Amino acid sequence: MKRTAEQVWNECLTFIEGNVSPNVFDTWFKPIRPVKLEDRTLTIEVPSPMYYEWLETHYLDLLRAALTRVLGRGAGLMYQVRMSNRNPRKKALTFPASAKPPVDTRNPLPSLNGGGKTPPNPFVIPGIQKIKIDSNLNPHYTFDNFIEGPNNRLARNAGLSIAKRNTLTFNPLFIYGGVGLGKTHIANAIGVEVKRRSPDKNVLYVSMEKFVQQYVAAATNSSRADFINFYQMVDVLIIDDVQFLAGKSRTQDVFFHIFNHLHREKKQLIFTSDKAPIDLKDVEGRILSRFNWGLTAELKAPDYKTRLQIIRHKLREDGVEMPDEVVEYIASQIKTNIRDIEGVLTGLIAQATFNQREINLDLAREVVGNFVKQKKPEFSCDMIKQIVAQYFGLTMKEFESNSRKRTIVQARQISMYLAKKYTKASLETIGRHIGKKDHATVVYSLQVVRNLIDVDKKFRHIVRDIEALLVES
Ligand code: ADP
Ligand code: MG
């Protein structure tokens, strides 16, 4: 008896539901729609490319397990991405899970690829003459969509100058920083830019994890020499997450060899890592010292302004509109991981698209809540009062006086507006804490501030500056 896509997906859902928290299930799995079932390949529809990336990075194993359970071995999964229909320029696109996705999920996925296929082995490429190798770059990670901020300026500019001028001043370029700060993105962007300018160059992107795997496989097949030869043909070698070298002494040895060869031949080397060279444990000193030969650049967490820019940029790319206050709220809540910012945006878009919910602050709070597991304390009315008073150069006494002076009135009104936006306090509580006003005064103040934000550019900037102070506090 033939099962429909719906039936198969429902069975998968039952399995998935038993394995994730209700929040995760609601946010990431419920909105998925089964589209069709052909052979043993299920096609599902997700709301945006970001959504797909999130699933691939976080729930691939789970999806695979569910599908294999329901459809047996060799089960396949295809994604179809539905763009928000608010942007008529974009069409729906389809790509198979086994194709190179727009994210760095290049791990071999035997069971999803249908039939235990392993990725192409680079060593079967014959010949000694200059041959082209597949760069394995992710074309979606470019400089154009990498927002510059004080947190990434050094790495970004060094990368750009490598790509543009081919200087060898920064060799190797060593980029390090925490999770989700753009290391993989920037490393790819350099490669993509080099390729764009000089298509004949052999650029290779590889994760250290894969490098280690390849080496181990090569060593067992006695093709260690092929492995080394292959890597020595590269003009620009990009190795992502080199911290995976830790403790792998034989791979370190071969890596050292390849590094020396390429460096001597004036080939560009680019590495990323989650730690500075000095903090890498279980990596030989001779390798660590080489990491420091060129330029070491840290990626830090983006500041509020940069986060705002990143969010606005992603929304533009996705053709989605979101009220400013929602954008600002997300930027204020998710501070240290850009991938999480994308996750929240994706979650919001999913809710809006599939559950037809309006994207507003309430929905944003809900989705952010699912993300920020341990919620940091919210801002309090007191904190807000203090920051606003400070901004206007008012003492607390002046701020809380009954004065009708314009600055003081405005300072109170802005505080109420921010308290409404950033705390869970009721209007009564806000009134009580800010100037001992009643509910109606608070309602009126909120209206005044919202109107002014709409019509008065200077005022809008004042509010934005204060918000920046608040969220950085
Ligand atoms: P890492 O490798 O440091 O863990 P990634 O490079 O994978 O981080 O970045 C995580 C996500 O954040 C990616 O989708 C990337 O496109 C995005 N991202 C990071 N930095 C920026 C930036 N400055 N501008 C735009 N997107 C960014
Ligand atoms: Mg990475």
PDB file of N, CA and C in Angstrom, residues 175-238:
ATOM      1  N   ILE A 175      42.286  33.717  11.509  1.00  0.00           N
ATOM      2  CA  ILE A 175      41.108  34.397  12.051  1.00  0.00           C
ATOM      3  C   ILE A 175      40.528  33.551  13.166  1.00  0.00           C
ATOM      4  N   TYR A 176      40.345  34.159  14.330  1.00  0.00           N
ATOM      5  CA  TYR A 176      39.764  33.356  15.404  1.00  0.00           C
ATOM      6  C   TYR A 176      38.654  34.113  16.116  1.00  0.00           C
ATOM      7  N   GLY A 177      37.778  33.365  16.775  1.00  0.00           N
ATOM      8  CA  GLY A 177      36.670  33.979  17.507  1.00  0.00           C
ATOM      9  C   GLY A 177      35.629  32.927  17.855  1.00  0.00           C
ATOM     10  N   GLY A 178      34.653  33.340  18.654  1.00  0.00           N
ATOM     11  CA  GLY A 178      33.640  32.406  19.161  1.00  0.00           C
ATOM     12  C   GLY A 178      32.677  31.912  18.089  1.00  0.00           C
ATOM     13  N   VAL A 179      31.789  31.065  18.514  1.00  0.00           N
ATOM     14  CA  VAL A 179      30.819  30.430  17.611  1.00  0.00           C
ATOM     15  C   VAL A 179      29.872  31.454  17.001  1.00  0.00           C
ATOM     16  N   GLY A 180      29.630  31.300  15.717  1.00  0.00           N
ATOM     17  CA  GLY A 180      28.609  32.112  15.062  1.00  0.00           C
ATOM     18  C   GLY A 180      29.000  33.560  14.840  1.00  0.00           C
ATOM     19  N   LEU A 181      30.290  33.840  14.823  1.00  0.00           N
ATOM     20  CA  LEU A 181      30.705  35.229  14.634  1.00  0.00           C
ATOM     21  C   LEU A 181      31.175  35.524  13.213  1.00  0.00           C
ATOM     22  N   GLY A 182      31.112  34.534  12.344  1.00  0.00           N
ATOM     23  CA  GLY A 182      31.413  34.815  10.940  1.00  0.00           C
ATOM     24  C   GLY A 182      32.740  34.300  10.427  1.00  0.00           C
ATOM     25  N   LYS A 183      33.382  33.395  11.149  1.00  0.00           N
ATOM     26  CA  LYS A 183      34.676  32.887  10.689  1.00  0.00           C
ATOM     27  C   LYS A 183      34.543  32.147   9.359  1.00  0.00           C
ATOM     28  N   THR A 184      33.593  31.222   9.323  1.00  0.00           N
ATOM     29  CA  THR A 184      33.411  30.444   8.100  1.00  0.00           C
ATOM     30  C   THR A 184      32.995  31.344   6.941  1.00  0.00           C
ATOM     31  N   HIS A 185      32.139  32.295   7.260  1.00  0.00           N
ATOM     32  CA  HIS A 185      31.666  33.213   6.220  1.00  0.00           C
ATOM     33  C   HIS A 185      32.834  33.985   5.605  1.00  0.00           C
ATOM     34  N   ILE A 186      33.644  34.579   6.452  1.00  0.00           N
ATOM     35  CA  ILE A 186      34.713  35.429   5.933  1.00  0.00           C
ATOM     36  C   ILE A 186      35.763  34.597   5.201  1.00  0.00           C
ATOM     37  N   ALA A 187      36.065  33.412   5.727  1.00  0.00           N
ATOM     38  CA  ALA A 187      37.063  32.568   5.077  1.00  0.00           C
ATOM     39  C   ALA A 187      36.598  32.183   3.665  1.00  0.00           C
ATOM     40  N   ASN A 188      35.303  31.870   3.542  1.00  0.00           N
ATOM     41  CA  ASN A 188      34.747  31.563   2.223  1.00  0.00           C
ATOM     42  C   ASN A 188      34.765  32.781   1.313  1.00  0.00           C
ATOM     43  N   ALA A 189      34.415  33.926   1.907  1.00  0.00           N
ATOM     44  CA  ALA A 189      34.330  35.143   1.099  1.00  0.00           C
ATOM     45  C   ALA A 189      35.678  35.442   0.438  1.00  0.00           C
ATOM     46  N   ILE A 190      36.750  35.213   1.172  1.00  0.00           N
ATOM     47  CA  ILE A 190      38.076  35.459   0.591  1.00  0.00           C
ATOM     48  C   ILE A 190      38.272  34.545  -0.619  1.00  0.00           C
ATOM     49  N   GLY A 191      37.946  33.278  -0.433  1.00  0.00           N
ATOM     50  CA  GLY A 191      38.101  32.322  -1.532  1.00  0.00           C
ATOM     51  C   GLY A 191      37.234  32.671  -2.728  1.00  0.00           C
ATOM     52  N   VAL A 192      35.994  33.046  -2.449  1.00  0.00           N
ATOM     53  CA  VAL A 192      35.067  33.380  -3.538  1.00  0.00           C
ATOM     54  C   VAL A 192      35.603  34.581  -4.320  1.00  0.00           C
ATOM     55  N   GLU A 193      36.135  35.557  -3.598  1.00  0.00           N
ATOM     56  CA  GLU A 193      36.650  36.760  -4.247  1.00  0.00           C
ATOM     57  C   GLU A 193      37.911  36.449  -5.068  1.00  0.00           C
ATOM     58  N   VAL A 194      38.774  35.620  -4.535  1.00  0.00           N
ATOM     59  CA  VAL A 194      39.970  35.229  -5.303  1.00  0.00           C
ATOM     60  C   VAL A 194      39.541  34.545  -6.597  1.00  0.00           C
ATOM     61  N   LYS A 195      38.594  33.628  -6.478  1.00  0.00           N
ATOM     62  CA  LYS A 195      38.114  32.871  -7.638  1.00  0.00           C
ATOM     63  C   LYS A 195      37.480  33.799  -8.685  1.00  0.00           C
ATOM     64  N   ARG A 196      36.758  34.795  -8.165  1.00  0.00           N
ATOM     65  CA  ARG A 196      36.076  35.717  -9.072  1.00  0.00           C
ATOM     66  C   ARG A 196      37.110  36.497  -9.887  1.00  0.00           C
ATOM     67  N   ARG A 197      38.182  36.906  -9.218  1.00  0.00           N
ATOM     68  CA  ARG A 197      39.196  37.693  -9.895  1.00  0.00           C
ATOM     69  C   ARG A 197      40.135  36.845 -10.735  1.00  0.00           C
ATOM     70  N   SER A 198      40.468  35.671 -10.239  1.00  0.00           N
ATOM     71  CA  SER A 198      41.384  34.793 -10.975  1.00  0.00           C
ATOM     72  C   SER A 198      40.821  33.381 -11.008  1.00  0.00           C
ATOM     73  N   PRO A 199      39.941  33.122 -11.976  1.00  0.00           N
ATOM     74  CA  PRO A 199      39.266  31.821 -12.023  1.00  0.00           C
ATOM     75  C   PRO A 199      40.233  30.642 -12.161  1.00  0.00           C
ATOM     76  N   ASP A 200      41.431  30.924 -12.644  1.00  0.00           N
ATOM     77  CA  ASP A 200      42.366  29.816 -12.853  1.00  0.00           C
ATOM     78  C   ASP A 200      43.067  29.359 -11.579  1.00  0.00           C
ATOM     79  N   LYS A 201      42.963  30.164 -10.563  1.00  0.00           N
ATOM     80  CA  LYS A 201      43.654  29.792  -9.322  1.00  0.00           C
ATOM     81  C   LYS A 201      42.996  28.594  -8.661  1.00  0.00           C
ATOM     82  N   ASN A 202      43.795  27.756  -8.118  1.00  0.00           N
ATOM     83  CA  ASN A 202      43.260  26.648  -7.340  1.00  0.00           C
ATOM     84  C   ASN A 202      43.028  27.099  -5.902  1.00  0.00           C
ATOM     85  N   VAL A 203      41.763  27.297  -5.615  1.00  0.00           N
ATOM     86  CA  VAL A 203      41.402  27.681  -4.253  1.00  0.00           C
ATOM     87  C   VAL A 203      40.766  26.450  -3.620  1.00  0.00           C
ATOM     88  N   LEU A 204      41.090  26.184  -2.389  1.00  0.00           N
ATOM     89  CA  LEU A 204      40.448  25.045  -1.737  1.00  0.00           C
ATOM     90  C   LEU A 204      40.000  25.414  -0.332  1.00  0.00           C
ATOM     91  N   TYR A 205      38.719  25.179  -0.104  1.00  0.00           N
ATOM     92  CA  TYR A 205      38.185  25.333   1.244  1.00  0.00           C
ATOM     93  C   TYR A 205      37.980  23.945   1.834  1.00  0.00           C
ATOM     94  N   VAL A 206      38.464  23.750   3.035  1.00  0.00           N
ATOM     95  CA  VAL A 206      38.242  22.453   3.685  1.00  0.00           C
ATOM     96  C   VAL A 206      38.186  22.682   5.195  1.00  0.00           C
ATOM     97  N   SER A 207      37.338  21.946   5.853  1.00  0.00           N
ATOM     98  CA  SER A 207      37.336  22.058   7.315  1.00  0.00           C
ATOM     99  C   SER A 207      38.454  21.167   7.851  1.00  0.00           C
ATOM    100  N   MET A 208      38.975  21.543   8.997  1.00  0.00           N
ATOM    101  CA  MET A 208      40.048  20.718   9.560  1.00  0.00           C
ATOM    102  C   MET A 208      39.533  19.317   9.861  1.00  0.00           C
ATOM    103  N   GLU A 209      38.269  19.246  10.219  1.00  0.00           N
ATOM    104  CA  GLU A 209      37.692  17.944  10.504  1.00  0.00           C
ATOM    105  C   GLU A 209      37.802  17.033   9.282  1.00  0.00           C
ATOM    106  N   LYS A 210      37.448  17.600   8.131  1.00  0.00           N
ATOM    107  CA  LYS A 210      37.498  16.824   6.911  1.00  0.00           C
ATOM    108  C   LYS A 210      38.947  16.510   6.523  1.00  0.00           C
ATOM    109  N   PHE A 211      39.810  17.490   6.718  1.00  0.00           N
ATOM    110  CA  PHE A 211      41.235  17.293   6.425  1.00  0.00           C
ATOM    111  C   PHE A 211      41.766  16.092   7.209  1.00  0.00           C
ATOM    112  N   VAL A 212      41.404  16.055   8.482  1.00  0.00           N
ATOM    113  CA  VAL A 212      41.856  14.943   9.328  1.00  0.00           C
ATOM    114  C   VAL A 212      41.288  13.620   8.800  1.00  0.00           C
ATOM    115  N   GLN A 213      39.995  13.622   8.509  1.00  0.00           N
ATOM    116  CA  GLN A 213      39.353  12.392   7.987  1.00  0.00           C
ATOM    117  C   GLN A 213      40.032  11.917   6.714  1.00  0.00           C
ATOM    118  N   GLN A 214      40.261  12.878   5.803  1.00  0.00           N
ATOM    119  CA  GLN A 214      40.892  12.518   4.532  1.00  0.00           C
ATOM    120  C   GLN A 214      42.265  11.928   4.769  1.00  0.00           C
ATOM    121  N   TYR A 215      42.983  12.542   5.704  1.00  0.00           N
ATOM    122  CA  TYR A 215      44.327  12.055   5.937  1.00  0.00           C
ATOM    123  C   TYR A 215      44.309  10.642   6.513  1.00  0.00           C
ATOM    124  N   VAL A 216      43.413  10.435   7.454  1.00  0.00           N
ATOM    125  CA  VAL A 216      43.338   9.106   8.054  1.00  0.00           C
ATOM    126  C   VAL A 216      42.997   8.073   6.990  1.00  0.00           C
ATOM    127  N   ALA A 217      42.028   8.427   6.110  1.00  0.00           N
ATOM    128  CA  ALA A 217      41.668   7.499   5.029  1.00  0.00           C
ATOM    129  C   ALA A 217      42.853   7.258   4.108  1.00  0.00           C
ATOM    130  N   ALA A 218      43.570   8.331   3.788  1.00  0.00           N
ATOM    131  CA  ALA A 218      44.714   8.206   2.882  1.00  0.00           C
ATOM    132  C   ALA A 218      45.797   7.329   3.506  1.00  0.00           C
ATOM    133  N   ALA A 219      46.019   7.524   4.808  1.00  0.00           N
ATOM    134  CA  ALA A 219      47.071   6.764   5.470  1.00  0.00           C
ATOM    135  C   ALA A 219      46.749   5.274   5.469  1.00  0.00           C
ATOM    136  N   THR A 220      45.460   4.941   5.648  1.00  0.00           N
ATOM    137  CA  THR A 220      45.106   3.519   5.659  1.00  0.00           C
ATOM    138  C   THR A 220      45.161   2.918   4.261  1.00  0.00           C
ATOM    139  N   ASN A 221      44.952   3.744   3.226  1.00  0.00           N
ATOM    140  CA  ASN A 221      45.040   3.226   1.848  1.00  0.00           C
ATOM    141  C   ASN A 221      46.443   3.355   1.285  1.00  0.00           C
ATOM    142  N   SER A 222      47.394   3.631   2.124  1.00  0.00           N
ATOM    143  CA  SER A 222      48.764   3.931   1.698  1.00  0.00           C
ATOM    144  C   SER A 222      48.788   4.954   0.572  1.00  0.00           C
ATOM    145  N   SER A 223      47.975   5.993   0.682  1.00  0.00           N
ATOM    146  CA  SER A 223      48.051   7.034  -0.346  1.00  0.00           C
ATOM    147  C   SER A 223      48.422   8.364   0.294  1.00  0.00           C
ATOM    148  N   ARG A 224      49.283   8.249   1.297  1.00  0.00           N
ATOM    149  CA  ARG A 224      49.719   9.448   1.985  1.00  0.00           C
ATOM    150  C   ARG A 224      50.383  10.428   1.013  1.00  0.00           C
ATOM    151  N   ALA A 225      51.161   9.905   0.099  1.00  0.00           N
ATOM    152  CA  ALA A 225      51.860  10.776  -0.851  1.00  0.00           C
ATOM    153  C   ALA A 225      50.862  11.505  -1.754  1.00  0.00           C
ATOM    154  N   ASP A 226      49.811  10.779  -2.170  1.00  0.00           N
ATOM    155  CA  ASP A 226      48.787  11.427  -2.997  1.00  0.00           C
ATOM    156  C   ASP A 226      48.130  12.568  -2.246  1.00  0.00           C
ATOM    157  N   PHE A 227      47.881  12.295  -0.996  1.00  0.00           N
ATOM    158  CA  PHE A 227      47.248  13.309  -0.157  1.00  0.00           C
ATOM    159  C   PHE A 227      48.112  14.568  -0.140  1.00  0.00           C
ATOM    160  N   ILE A 228      49.381  14.383   0.113  1.00  0.00           N
ATOM    161  CA  ILE A 228      50.280  15.536   0.185  1.00  0.00           C
ATOM    162  C   ILE A 228      50.377  16.226  -1.166  1.00  0.00           C
ATOM    163  N   ASN A 229      50.512  15.453  -2.218  1.00  0.00           N
ATOM    164  CA  ASN A 229      50.584  16.050  -3.562  1.00  0.00           C
ATOM    165  C   ASN A 229      49.362  16.883  -3.874  1.00  0.00           C
ATOM    166  N   PHE A 230      48.230  16.335  -3.523  1.00  0.00           N
ATOM    167  CA  PHE A 230      46.986  17.051  -3.801  1.00  0.00           C
ATOM    168  C   PHE A 230      47.001  18.425  -3.124  1.00  0.00           C
ATOM    169  N   TYR A 231      47.335  18.439  -1.874  1.00  0.00           N
ATOM    170  CA  TYR A 231      47.305  19.716  -1.146  1.00  0.00           C
ATOM    171  C   TYR A 231      48.386  20.671  -1.619  1.00  0.00           C
ATOM    172  N   GLN A 232      49.450  20.119  -2.156  1.00  0.00           N
ATOM    173  CA  GLN A 232      50.514  21.000  -2.617  1.00  0.00           C
ATOM    174  C   GLN A 232      50.193  21.698  -3.937  1.00  0.00           C
ATOM    175  N   MET A 233      49.093  21.283  -4.577  1.00  0.00           N
ATOM    176  CA  MET A 233      48.714  21.935  -5.831  1.00  0.00           C
ATOM    177  C   MET A 233      47.878  23.199  -5.608  1.00  0.00           C
ATOM    178  N   VAL A 234      47.518  23.420  -4.382  1.00  0.00           N
ATOM    179  CA  VAL A 234      46.578  24.501  -4.108  1.00  0.00           C
ATOM    180  C   VAL A 234      47.283  25.854  -4.084  1.00  0.00           C
ATOM    181  N   ASP A 235      46.613  26.877  -4.642  1.00  0.00           N
ATOM    182  CA  ASP A 235      47.183  28.230  -4.599  1.00  0.00           C
ATOM    183  C   ASP A 235      46.722  28.993  -3.354  1.00  0.00           C
ATOM    184  N   VAL A 236      45.461  28.783  -3.009  1.00  0.00           N
ATOM    185  CA  VAL A 236      44.946  29.420  -1.796  1.00  0.00           C
ATOM    186  C   VAL A 236      44.283  28.326  -0.964  1.00  0.00           C
ATOM    187  N   LEU A 237      44.875  28.032   0.164  1.00  0.00           N
ATOM    188  CA  LEU A 237      44.331  26.966   0.999  1.00  0.00           C
ATOM    189  C   LEU A 237      43.626  27.566   2.215  1.00  0.00           C
ATOM    190  N   ILE A 238      42.350  27.236   2.326  1.00  0.00           N
ATOM    191  CA  ILE A 238      41.556  27.751   3.441  1.00  0.00           C
ATOM    192  C   ILE A 238      41.176  26.575   4.329  1.00  0.00           C
TER     193      ILE A 238
END
